Short mmCIF file of C-alpha atoms in Angstrom, two decimals:
data_model
loop_
_atom_site.label_atom_id
_atom_site.label_comp_id
_atom_site.label_asym_id
_atom_site.label_seq_id
_atom_site.Cartn_x
_atom_site.Cartn_y
_atom_site.Cartn_z
CA MET A 1 0.00 0.00 0.00
CA THR A 2 1.34 3.47 -0.86
CA GLY A 3 1.90 6.12 1.77
CA GLY A 4 -1.04 8.06 0.41
CA ALA A 5 -3.35 5.07 0.59
CA GLN A 6 -2.26 4.39 4.15
CA LEU A 7 -3.11 7.95 5.13
CA ALA A 8 -6.48 7.69 3.38
CA ARG A 9 -7.26 4.51 5.31
CA GLU A 10 -6.12 6.12 8.55
CA ALA A 11 -8.43 9.06 7.91
CA ALA A 12 -11.36 6.82 6.96
CA LEU A 13 -10.92 4.70 10.08
CA ALA A 14 -10.90 7.78 12.30
CA PHE A 15 -13.97 9.29 10.64
CA ARG A 16 -15.93 6.06 11.01
CA THR A 17 -15.38 6.09 14.76
CA GLY A 18 -16.15 9.79 15.17
CA ALA A 19 -12.53 10.83 15.84
CA GLN A 20 -12.81 14.00 13.79
CA ALA A 21 -9.56 15.70 14.78
CA ALA A 22 -7.47 12.65 13.95
CA GLY A 23 -9.45 12.12 10.74
CA ASN A 24 -9.03 15.67 9.54
CA ASP A 25 -5.32 15.61 10.33
CA ALA A 26 -4.78 12.38 8.36
CA LEU A 27 -6.95 13.71 5.53
CA ALA A 28 -4.85 16.87 5.27
CA ARG A 29 -1.68 14.77 5.10
CA PHE A 30 -3.28 12.52 2.47
CA VAL A 31 -4.16 15.51 0.28
CA ASP A 32 -0.63 16.91 0.67
CA THR A 33 0.80 13.56 -0.44
CA LEU A 34 -1.59 13.42 -3.36
CA VAL A 35 -0.60 16.90 -4.55
CA ASN A 36 3.11 16.09 -4.19
CA ASP A 37 2.70 12.82 -6.10
CA LEU A 38 0.83 14.60 -8.88
CA GLN A 39 3.41 17.38 -9.15
CA SER A 40 6.31 14.98 -9.15
CA GLY A 41 4.72 12.73 -11.75
CA HIS A 42 4.52 9.75 -9.37
CA LEU A 43 0.80 9.57 -9.77
CA SER A 44 -1.00 9.05 -13.02
CA CYS A 45 -4.75 8.97 -12.94
CA PRO A 46 -7.57 10.78 -14.77
CA VAL A 47 -7.21 14.28 -13.38
CA GLN A 48 -10.78 15.28 -14.13
CA GLU A 49 -12.13 12.27 -12.28
CA LEU A 50 -9.80 12.94 -9.37
CA GLU A 51 -10.87 16.57 -9.25
CA GLY A 52 -14.55 15.58 -9.16
CA MET A 53 -13.95 13.15 -6.32
CA LEU A 54 -11.95 15.65 -4.31
CA ASN A 55 -14.69 18.26 -4.74
CA GLU A 56 -17.24 15.77 -3.45
CA LEU A 57 -14.91 14.83 -0.60
CA PHE A 58 -14.38 18.42 0.53
CA ALA A 59 -18.08 19.21 0.28
CA ALA A 60 -18.83 16.19 2.50
CA GLN A 61 -16.09 17.21 4.92
CA GLN A 62 -17.48 20.73 5.19
CA ARG A 63 -20.96 19.37 5.94
CA GLY A 64 -19.57 16.97 8.55
CA ASN A 65 -20.77 14.00 6.51
CA TRP A 66 -17.98 11.88 7.97
CA LEU A 67 -19.09 8.42 6.87
CA TRP A 68 -19.41 9.58 3.31
CA VAL A 69 -15.94 11.13 3.51
CA ALA A 70 -14.69 7.74 4.70
CA ASP A 71 -16.49 5.94 1.87
CA ILE A 72 -15.07 8.28 -0.79
CA LEU A 73 -11.57 7.82 0.59
CA GLU A 74 -11.70 4.08 0.97
CA TYR A 75 -13.79 2.97 -1.95
CA ARG A 76 -13.22 5.63 -4.59
CA LEU A 77 -9.99 7.55 -4.06
CA ILE A 78 -7.74 4.69 -3.00
CA PRO A 79 -8.68 2.54 -6.02
CA LEU A 80 -8.27 5.54 -8.32
CA THR A 81 -4.92 6.71 -7.00
CA GLY A 82 -3.45 3.28 -6.24
CA MET B 1 -15.86 -7.76 4.31
CA THR B 2 -19.01 -6.66 2.53
CA GLU B 3 -22.23 -8.45 3.25
CA SER B 4 -24.94 -8.29 0.68
CA ALA B 5 -27.90 -6.08 1.37
CA GLY B 6 -30.78 -7.88 3.00
CA THR B 7 -28.85 -10.15 5.31
CA MET B 8 -29.73 -10.04 8.99
CA ARG B 9 -26.31 -8.64 9.82
CA GLY B 10 -26.23 -5.92 7.25
CA GLY B 11 -29.88 -4.94 7.39
CA HIS B 12 -31.38 -3.15 4.43
CA PRO B 13 -33.30 -0.02 3.69
CA PRO B 14 -36.68 -0.97 2.30
CA ARG B 15 -38.31 0.48 -0.75
CA ARG B 16 -39.81 3.90 -0.23
CA GLU B 17 -43.38 2.62 -0.03
CA ASP B 18 -42.44 0.30 2.85
CA HIS B 19 -41.65 3.10 5.29
CA PRO B 20 -44.96 3.58 7.09
CA VAL B 21 -45.37 -0.17 7.54
CA ARG B 22 -41.87 -0.62 8.88
CA LEU B 23 -42.10 2.39 11.17
CA ALA B 24 -45.41 1.13 12.56
CA ALA B 25 -43.95 -2.33 13.20
CA HIS B 26 -40.91 -0.90 14.98
CA GLY B 27 -43.17 1.54 16.76
CA ARG B 28 -45.13 -1.31 18.31
CA GLN B 29 -41.90 -2.83 19.62
CA VAL B 30 -40.71 0.48 21.06
CA ALA B 31 -44.13 1.30 22.52
CA GLU B 32 -44.33 -2.03 24.30
CA ARG B 33 -41.01 -1.65 26.11
CA TRP B 34 -40.50 2.11 26.23
CA PRO B 35 -43.88 3.84 25.85
CA ASP B 36 -42.55 7.31 26.73
CA ILE B 37 -39.93 7.09 24.02
CA TRP B 38 -42.46 6.03 21.42
CA GLN B 39 -44.66 8.94 22.44
CA ALA B 40 -41.72 11.30 21.92
CA LEU B 41 -40.87 9.69 18.59
CA SER B 42 -44.48 9.87 17.43
CA GLY B 43 -44.59 13.60 18.08
CA THR B 44 -41.30 14.24 16.28
CA GLU B 45 -41.38 16.07 12.97
CA PRO B 46 -39.68 14.22 10.11
CA ALA B 47 -36.26 15.42 8.96
CA ARG B 48 -36.22 18.37 6.58
CA ARG B 49 -34.44 16.35 3.96
CA ILE B 50 -34.33 12.56 3.64
CA GLU B 51 -32.51 11.26 0.59
CA PRO B 52 -32.11 7.58 -0.26
CA VAL B 53 -28.59 6.89 -1.54
CA GLU B 54 -28.92 4.11 -4.03
CA ASP B 55 -25.84 4.39 -6.23
CA THR B 56 -23.66 2.46 -3.77
CA PRO B 57 -23.41 -1.32 -3.28
CA GLU B 58 -25.36 -1.09 -0.02
CA PRO B 59 -28.05 1.56 -0.21
CA THR B 60 -28.12 4.01 2.65
CA VAL B 61 -30.00 7.15 3.62
CA ALA B 62 -28.85 10.74 4.02
CA VAL B 63 -30.64 12.89 6.59
CA ASP B 64 -30.12 16.60 6.02
CA GLY B 65 -27.10 15.76 3.89
CA ILE B 66 -25.52 13.34 6.39
CA HIS B 67 -25.22 9.64 5.52
CA LEU B 68 -26.46 7.41 8.32
CA CYS B 69 -24.06 4.58 7.48
CA SER B 70 -21.56 3.40 4.89
CA GLY B 71 -22.85 2.80 1.40
CA TYR B 72 -20.24 0.10 0.88
CA ASP B 73 -19.87 -2.00 4.01
CA ARG B 74 -22.25 -1.27 6.85
CA SER B 75 -21.39 -4.24 9.01
CA GLY B 76 -17.65 -3.75 8.54
CA GLU B 77 -18.08 -0.14 9.57
CA ALA B 78 -20.08 -1.18 12.63
CA ASP B 79 -17.30 -3.58 13.65
CA ILE B 80 -14.79 -0.72 13.47
CA GLN B 81 -17.05 1.45 15.63
CA ALA B 82 -17.76 -1.36 18.10
CA ALA B 83 -14.04 -2.02 18.56
CA ARG B 84 -13.93 1.00 20.85
CA VAL B 85 -15.71 -1.11 23.46
CA PRO B 86 -13.37 -3.65 25.09
CA PRO B 87 -14.33 -7.19 24.10
CA ARG B 88 -15.01 -8.67 27.53
CA VAL B 89 -17.20 -6.03 29.13
CA ALA B 90 -20.65 -6.92 30.40
CA GLU B 91 -22.17 -3.44 30.04
CA ALA B 92 -21.71 -0.74 27.42
CA TRP B 93 -23.29 2.37 25.94
CA VAL B 94 -24.07 3.19 22.33
CA TYR B 95 -24.66 6.83 21.42
CA GLY B 96 -26.93 7.12 18.41
CA VAL B 97 -29.13 4.51 16.78
CA GLY B 98 -27.72 5.04 13.28
CA SER B 99 -28.66 2.22 10.97
CA GLY B 100 -28.77 -0.23 13.89
CA ASN B 101 -25.62 -2.02 12.74
CA LEU B 102 -23.42 -0.78 15.58
CA ILE B 103 -25.98 -1.95 18.14
CA ARG B 104 -26.16 -5.29 16.36
CA ALA B 105 -22.36 -5.64 16.30
CA LEU B 106 -22.14 -5.17 20.08
CA LEU B 107 -25.07 -7.47 20.81
CA GLY B 108 -23.22 -10.14 18.86
CA ARG B 109 -20.92 -10.43 21.88
CA PRO B 110 -22.21 -13.18 24.19
CA ARG B 111 -20.47 -11.65 27.24
CA LEU B 112 -22.44 -8.43 26.93
CA ARG B 113 -25.28 -8.41 29.47
CA LYS B 114 -26.54 -4.85 29.15
CA LEU B 115 -26.42 -2.39 26.25
CA HIS B 116 -27.66 1.14 26.82
CA VAL B 117 -28.74 2.66 23.53
CA VAL B 118 -29.01 6.44 23.81
CA ILE B 119 -30.97 8.34 21.16
CA LEU B 120 -29.20 11.62 20.30
CA SER B 121 -31.72 12.74 17.71
CA LEU B 122 -35.36 11.75 17.74
CA THR B 123 -35.64 12.78 14.10
CA VAL B 124 -32.79 10.55 13.03
CA ALA B 125 -34.06 7.66 15.14
CA LYS B 126 -37.52 7.96 13.62
CA THR B 127 -36.08 8.10 10.11
CA SER B 128 -33.94 5.07 10.76
CA LEU B 129 -36.82 3.09 12.25
CA ALA B 130 -38.69 3.71 9.01
CA ARG B 131 -35.77 2.84 6.75
CA PHE B 132 -33.68 0.07 8.30
CA ASP B 133 -34.25 -3.26 10.03
CA HIS B 134 -34.25 -2.91 13.81
CA ASP B 135 -36.44 -5.86 14.82
CA ASP B 136 -33.67 -7.91 16.39
CA TRP B 137 -32.16 -5.42 18.77
CA LEU B 138 -35.48 -3.82 19.72
CA SER B 139 -36.59 -7.18 21.07
CA ASP B 140 -33.26 -8.05 22.71
CA PRO B 141 -33.78 -8.06 26.52
CA ARG B 142 -30.21 -6.77 27.04
CA VAL B 143 -31.07 -3.45 25.40
CA GLU B 144 -32.10 -0.42 27.42
CA LEU B 145 -33.25 2.47 25.22
CA SER B 146 -33.22 6.10 26.37
CA VAL B 147 -33.24 9.63 24.96
CA ALA B 148 -30.27 11.90 25.73
CA GLY B 149 -31.04 14.60 28.28
CA SER B 150 -29.33 17.95 28.68
CA GLY B 151 -27.77 16.93 32.00
CA ASP B 152 -26.45 13.57 30.88
CA ALA B 153 -22.77 12.73 31.27
CA VAL B 154 -20.81 10.36 29.05
CA GLN B 155 -20.84 6.78 30.28
CA PHE B 156 -18.05 4.29 29.66
CA PRO B 157 -17.27 2.17 27.78
CA PHE B 158 -19.06 3.54 24.78
CA ALA B 159 -19.18 3.51 21.02
CA ALA B 160 -20.79 6.22 18.94
CA CYS B 161 -22.46 6.60 15.61
CA PRO B 162 -20.88 9.69 13.93
CA PRO B 163 -23.91 10.86 11.91
CA CYS B 164 -26.02 10.85 15.07
CA LEU B 165 -23.45 13.06 16.76
CA GLN B 166 -23.53 15.41 13.79
CA LEU B 167 -27.34 15.53 13.76
CA ALA B 168 -27.85 15.56 17.55
CA ASP B 169 -30.91 17.38 18.83
CA ASP B 170 -30.33 20.66 20.65
CA GLY B 171 -31.11 18.98 23.98
CA ALA B 172 -28.33 16.47 23.39
CA ALA B 173 -25.72 19.07 22.36
CA ARG B 174 -23.77 19.08 25.63
CA LEU B 175 -23.62 15.31 25.78
CA ARG B 176 -22.64 15.22 22.10
CA ASP B 177 -19.78 17.63 22.76
CA GLN B 178 -18.53 15.55 25.67
CA ILE B 179 -18.59 12.44 23.48
CA LEU B 180 -16.68 14.21 20.69
CA LEU B 181 -14.14 15.42 23.21
CA GLU B 182 -13.62 11.86 24.43
CA LEU B 183 -13.25 10.63 20.87
CA ASP B 184 -10.67 13.31 20.10
CA THR B 185 -8.75 12.86 23.35
CA PRO B 186 -6.19 10.30 22.05
CA TYR B 187 -5.33 12.66 19.19
CA ILE B 188 -5.09 15.67 21.49
CA ARG B 189 -2.80 13.75 23.86
CA ALA B 190 -0.60 12.58 20.99
CA ASN B 191 -0.29 16.18 19.81
CA LEU B 192 0.63 17.34 23.28
CA ARG B 193 3.29 14.64 23.47
CA GLU B 194 4.72 15.91 20.19
CA ARG B 195 4.97 19.42 21.60
CA GLU B 196 6.39 18.18 24.86
CA SER B 197 10.00 18.31 23.76
CA VAL B 198 9.63 22.02 22.96
CA HIS B 199 7.91 22.58 26.29
CA ARG B 200 10.62 20.69 28.17
CA SER B 201 13.29 22.78 26.49
CA GLN B 202 11.49 26.04 27.35
CA LEU B 203 10.88 24.83 30.87
CA ALA B 204 14.61 24.22 31.27
CA ASP B 205 15.38 27.69 29.85
CA ASN B 206 12.87 29.25 32.22
CA GLU B 207 14.42 27.89 35.39
CA ARG B 208 16.56 31.05 35.48
CA PHE B 209 13.30 33.04 35.73
CA LEU B 210 11.60 30.57 38.03
CA ALA B 211 14.39 30.77 40.56
CA HIS B 212 13.65 34.46 41.13
CA ASP B 213 9.99 34.83 40.19
CA GLY B 214 7.18 34.73 42.70
CA ASP B 215 4.54 32.15 43.42
CA VAL B 216 0.94 32.42 42.29
CA ALA B 217 -0.03 30.91 45.63
CA THR B 218 0.88 34.23 47.30
CA LEU B 219 -2.23 35.64 45.62
CA PHE B 220 -4.55 32.92 46.84
CA GLY B 221 -7.11 34.18 49.31
CA THR B 222 -5.97 37.81 48.95
CA ARG B 223 -9.24 39.04 47.42
CA ALA B 224 -11.73 37.08 49.47
CA GLY B 225 -15.33 38.08 48.75
CA SER B 226 -14.39 40.17 45.72
CA VAL B 227 -15.94 40.36 42.30
CA ALA B 228 -13.49 39.26 39.61
CA VAL B 229 -13.82 39.63 35.88
CA VAL B 230 -12.04 37.28 33.54
CA ALA B 231 -11.52 39.03 30.21
CA ALA B 232 -11.03 36.59 27.35
CA ALA B 233 -10.56 37.61 23.72
CA GLY B 234 -13.88 36.46 22.29
CA PRO B 235 -15.76 38.91 20.05
CA SER B 236 -18.25 39.83 22.78
CA LEU B 237 -15.51 41.35 24.95
CA ALA B 238 -16.12 44.62 23.12
CA GLU B 239 -19.69 44.74 24.51
CA HIS B 240 -18.29 45.14 28.01
CA TYR B 241 -15.87 48.02 27.67
CA PRO B 242 -18.29 50.68 28.95
CA TRP B 243 -19.32 48.47 31.86
CA LEU B 244 -15.70 47.70 32.70
CA ARG B 245 -14.81 51.41 32.66
CA ALA B 246 -17.71 52.16 34.98
CA GLN B 247 -16.72 49.38 37.38
CA ARG B 248 -12.99 50.01 37.58
CA GLY B 249 -11.68 49.95 41.08
CA GLY B 250 -14.58 47.91 42.29
CA LEU B 251 -13.47 44.62 40.86
CA VAL B 252 -10.41 42.54 39.99
CA LEU B 253 -9.79 42.49 36.25
CA ILE B 254 -7.91 39.41 35.06
CA ALA B 255 -6.89 39.41 31.41
CA THR B 256 -5.97 36.42 29.34
CA ASP B 257 -2.94 37.16 27.18
CA ALA B 258 -4.99 37.49 23.99
CA ALA B 259 -7.29 40.07 25.62
CA LEU B 260 -4.43 42.27 26.81
CA ARG B 261 -4.00 44.44 23.70
CA PRO B 262 -7.71 45.08 23.16
CA LEU B 263 -8.11 46.09 26.81
CA LEU B 264 -5.11 48.41 26.73
CA ALA B 265 -6.39 49.98 23.52
CA GLU B 266 -9.58 50.83 25.42
CA GLY B 267 -7.62 52.32 28.30
CA LEU B 268 -8.44 49.39 30.57
CA LYS B 269 -5.53 48.25 32.70
CA PRO B 270 -5.89 44.69 33.98
CA ASP B 271 -4.88 43.87 37.55
CA LEU B 272 -3.48 40.50 36.54
CA VAL B 273 -2.50 38.93 33.22
CA VAL B 274 -2.35 35.19 32.57
CA CYS B 275 -0.29 33.35 29.97
CA ILE B 276 0.09 29.58 29.71
CA ASP B 277 0.74 28.71 26.07
CA GLY B 278 4.19 27.53 24.99
CA ALA B 279 3.90 28.60 21.35
CA ARG B 280 6.20 31.60 20.89
CA GLU B 281 4.83 32.79 17.54
CA GLY B 282 1.22 32.58 18.65
CA VAL B 283 1.69 34.27 22.02
CA LEU B 284 4.48 36.84 21.82
CA PRO B 285 2.44 39.20 19.56
CA HIS B 286 -0.12 39.54 22.38
CA PHE B 287 2.57 41.41 24.31
CA ASP B 288 3.55 43.65 21.41
CA ALA B 289 2.10 46.79 23.00
CA ASP B 290 3.12 49.64 25.23
CA LEU B 291 3.36 47.70 28.46
CA ASP B 292 4.95 50.45 30.58
CA ALA B 293 1.70 51.09 32.38
CA LEU B 294 1.75 47.51 33.62
CA ALA B 295 5.04 47.74 35.53
CA ASP B 296 3.18 47.12 38.79
CA ARG B 297 0.90 44.37 37.45
CA PRO B 298 1.83 40.70 37.80
CA LEU B 299 2.02 38.28 34.94
CA ILE B 300 0.91 34.81 36.04
CA TYR B 301 2.48 32.17 33.84
CA PHE B 302 3.09 28.48 33.36
CA PRO B 303 6.83 27.98 32.96
CA VAL B 304 6.47 26.33 29.56
CA VAL B 305 5.77 29.72 27.95
CA HIS B 306 8.54 30.98 25.72
CA PRO B 307 11.32 32.86 27.59
CA ASP B 308 10.84 35.85 25.24
CA VAL B 309 7.34 36.31 26.67
CA LEU B 310 8.73 36.43 30.19
CA SER B 311 11.46 38.86 29.14
CA ALA B 312 8.88 41.13 27.54
CA TRP B 313 6.90 41.57 30.74
CA PRO B 314 7.76 44.83 32.54
CA GLY B 315 6.30 43.92 35.92
CA PRO B 316 6.48 41.19 38.51
CA ARG B 317 6.05 37.59 37.41
CA LEU B 318 4.38 34.82 39.38
CA ALA B 319 4.76 31.23 38.26
CA ALA B 320 2.09 28.56 38.47
CA TYR B 321 1.95 24.93 37.45
CA ALA B 322 -0.72 22.94 35.73
CA ARG B 323 -1.39 19.44 37.00
CA HIS B 324 0.85 17.81 34.43
CA GLU B 325 3.69 15.33 34.53
CA ILE B 326 6.02 17.77 32.77
CA TYR B 327 6.26 19.84 35.98
CA ARG B 328 6.94 16.92 38.33
CA GLU B 329 10.69 17.47 38.71
CA VAL B 330 10.77 21.25 38.60
CA ARG B 331 8.10 21.42 41.29
CA GLY B 332 10.58 19.89 43.74
CA ARG B 333 13.17 22.58 43.04
CA HIS B 334 10.74 25.49 42.74
CA PRO B 335 7.46 24.83 44.55
CA ARG B 336 4.65 27.03 43.18
CA GLY B 337 0.87 27.04 43.31
CA GLU B 338 -1.30 25.22 40.81
CA LEU B 339 -3.95 26.44 38.38
CA PHE B 340 -6.44 24.39 36.43
CA ALA B 341 -6.10 24.48 32.65
CA SER B 342 -7.43 22.06 30.12
CA GLY B 343 -6.22 23.57 26.87
CA THR B 344 -7.09 27.24 27.25
CA VAL B 345 -5.74 30.17 29.23
CA THR B 346 -9.34 31.09 30.10
CA HIS B 347 -9.46 28.06 32.42
CA ALA B 348 -6.33 29.23 34.25
CA ALA B 349 -7.67 32.79 34.54
CA VAL B 350 -10.97 31.53 35.96
CA ASP B 351 -9.17 29.28 38.44
CA LEU B 352 -6.99 32.20 39.45
CA ALA B 353 -10.12 34.27 40.15
CA VAL B 354 -11.48 31.47 42.31
CA GLY B 355 -8.10 31.10 44.01
CA LEU B 356 -8.13 34.80 44.89
CA GLY B 357 -11.28 34.09 46.84
CA ALA B 358 -13.72 35.87 44.54
CA ARG B 359 -17.36 35.33 45.46
CA GLU B 360 -18.42 36.24 41.92
CA VAL B 361 -16.52 35.50 38.74
CA HIS B 362 -17.76 37.37 35.67
CA LEU B 363 -16.85 35.98 32.28
CA ALA B 364 -16.35 38.64 29.60
CA GLY B 365 -15.49 37.59 26.07
CA ALA B 366 -15.48 33.90 27.03
CA ASP B 367 -17.43 33.10 23.88
CA PHE B 368 -16.14 29.64 22.89
CA GLY B 369 -17.53 30.41 19.45
CA PHE B 370 -17.73 33.07 16.79
CA PRO B 371 -20.60 35.48 17.35
CA ASN B 372 -20.85 38.42 14.96
CA GLY B 373 -18.83 36.66 12.26
CA ILE B 374 -15.39 37.18 13.78
CA SER B 375 -13.02 34.85 15.60
CA HIS B 376 -11.69 37.22 18.27
CA VAL B 377 -12.48 40.67 19.54
CA SER B 378 -11.27 43.50 17.33
CA GLY B 379 -7.73 44.50 18.26
CA SER B 380 -6.72 41.02 19.26
CA VAL B 381 -3.80 39.65 17.24
CA HIS B 382 -5.70 36.69 15.83
CA SER B 383 -9.00 38.45 15.09
CA ALA B 384 -10.25 37.31 11.69
CA PRO B 385 -13.57 37.03 9.85
CA VAL B 386 -15.38 33.71 10.16
CA THR B 387 -17.53 32.74 7.22
CA ASP B 388 -18.73 29.32 8.41
CA ALA B 389 -22.49 29.31 8.70
CA PRO B 390 -23.67 27.89 12.03
CA GLY B 391 -25.03 24.41 11.54
CA ILE B 392 -22.61 23.31 8.84
CA GLY B 393 -19.58 22.83 11.02
CA PRO B 394 -19.28 22.59 14.82
CA TRP B 395 -21.66 24.83 16.75
CA VAL B 396 -22.71 25.76 20.25
CA HIS B 397 -25.79 27.51 21.59
CA ASP B 398 -25.51 31.18 22.40
CA GLY B 399 -27.40 32.78 25.27
CA TYR B 400 -30.49 33.20 23.11
CA GLY B 401 -30.65 29.51 22.24
CA ARG B 402 -29.36 30.08 18.71
CA ARG B 403 -26.56 28.11 17.12
CA ILE B 404 -23.27 29.92 16.59
CA ALA B 405 -20.30 28.53 14.70
CA THR B 406 -17.34 27.34 16.72
CA GLN B 407 -14.36 25.00 16.51
CA ALA B 408 -14.14 21.54 18.01
CA ASN B 409 -11.37 22.58 20.44
CA LEU B 410 -13.34 25.60 21.70
CA ARG B 411 -16.35 23.40 22.27
CA GLY B 412 -14.19 21.06 24.31
CA TYR B 413 -12.85 23.96 26.40
CA LEU B 414 -16.41 25.09 27.04
CA ARG B 415 -17.47 21.69 28.33
CA ASP B 416 -14.41 21.50 30.58
CA LEU B 417 -15.20 24.96 31.96
CA GLU B 418 -18.76 23.86 32.66
CA ALA B 419 -17.45 20.85 34.56
CA TYR B 420 -15.15 23.19 36.55
CA ILE B 421 -18.06 25.51 37.34
CA GLY B 422 -20.12 22.54 38.46
CA ALA B 423 -17.35 21.61 40.89
CA HIS B 424 -17.33 25.11 42.47
CA PRO B 425 -20.82 25.76 43.83
CA GLU B 426 -19.36 28.18 46.38
CA VAL B 427 -18.68 30.73 43.61
CA ALA B 428 -21.28 32.58 41.53
CA PHE B 429 -20.31 32.57 37.86
CA VAL B 430 -21.79 35.24 35.59
CA ASN B 431 -21.69 35.08 31.81
CA ARG B 432 -21.65 38.76 30.83
CA SER B 433 -23.01 38.29 27.33
CA ARG B 434 -25.65 36.23 25.58
CA SER B 435 -23.80 36.66 22.26
CA GLY B 436 -21.22 34.03 23.09
CA ALA B 437 -21.73 30.41 24.06
CA TYR B 438 -24.24 29.52 26.70
CA ILE B 439 -22.19 28.33 29.68
CA ALA B 440 -24.03 25.87 31.89
CA GLY B 441 -23.77 26.87 35.53
CA ALA B 442 -23.16 30.56 34.78
CA ARG B 443 -26.08 32.93 35.14
CA TYR B 444 -26.53 36.10 33.14
CA PRO B 445 -26.24 39.63 34.61
CA ASP B 446 -30.04 39.88 34.73
CA GLY B 447 -29.99 36.97 37.16
CA ARG B 448 -31.51 34.51 34.76
CA PRO B 449 -29.78 31.23 33.87
#
């Protein structure tokens, strides 16, 4: 599992148990890793699809829809970004 | 592991036309065992927005934009949530009904003899009873169902259903906040441990000050029967400037570090200033003012603050310790009094006021939220606009019963202050403003709670 995927799983696990602070921290680190991987060319995936997922993720995060954030991370973003 | 929809373990949301039938069936079960709860549920208005989510492998439901469970693996999710409860306990608490899967996961443990299921939102519970299978746990004799009350305290061990925390009824808000604080505690502690090396280094640096500085305990009992005002840097502090000017001389004004500049800008000179935070960059700017007028006013500090803060103070300094392991050794060499603080300088300032012997402690600017769309009172270093609409992110009630936006940490500080107030019935606490958070145990200036 890549470092990014590990962080995504860590965030999803925290959100599912209601540990919001830990979840948001891991999520921020996951997004940082994602951006770095994209910029350095280590990540190749359909950018438009990724952008759509991230928009949905951030909207869910802002609403406090934590289980949906966890689902997007675990079942959509990890498969997409490897 | 994903179980297919429709299994007993996973449960399943029925088709839309099934809802009244399912709700009625569950209603009979609830009414038989807990008639008062069914009466409350019956009188509850449905959620404003209920949206079936059907484009996921396991259909779920969103209430007011919040998914009640995973759309991919409900039972796996419930197992993760249930893992918070140690495996061999005989009694546990579940906060929030959710989809029923968490309750089911815990009841799957043969050692469990009693499971307290606490409803945090009647609306969510009613929606769930209409949408998901709950037959099994509603008829399980080990289950005790209740509705969260405003005076409830968190019970242990517990597991919680995140969407029910997010959608908690107003009456369950305090309990919800306590639960969230518990859930965040491991993260908060880990963060504190990370900062501990910096604090230890600053503590070592500060021994040169400690050796000569005074002891906060010398202040204890010196203002018995007085009225003290704790000025914190919440936006509502500005409401109190005229009152503070009119009262000067008749009360003890204690400023938190962040409130110092705004008070000085209004010509208000605090009697005591409190600083406890070890972050140099965040704290030192609070002291970037003309401090000459404070040459006779003590700074009360925890010795983890940055040495530059101590050097900047023109007057006497009195050290205090928090009840924390980091001070264990230094206490032996430099015994000093103790102040309560659980994350915010406001706690320490309030405990100082109580330590002085104040019969009344007025809280000014202790908002624990963002009334009027700003984070801090104007003139405070960190004052910034806040655009979050109350209700989307974390919130607390203000003194009018309305929701105001806040941050999770502020909400935690508020609940810890309320617990402190509850432990000090000998002191009258007064919340000077209804604009900030409602503080349980503190009355308002008009005498009303």
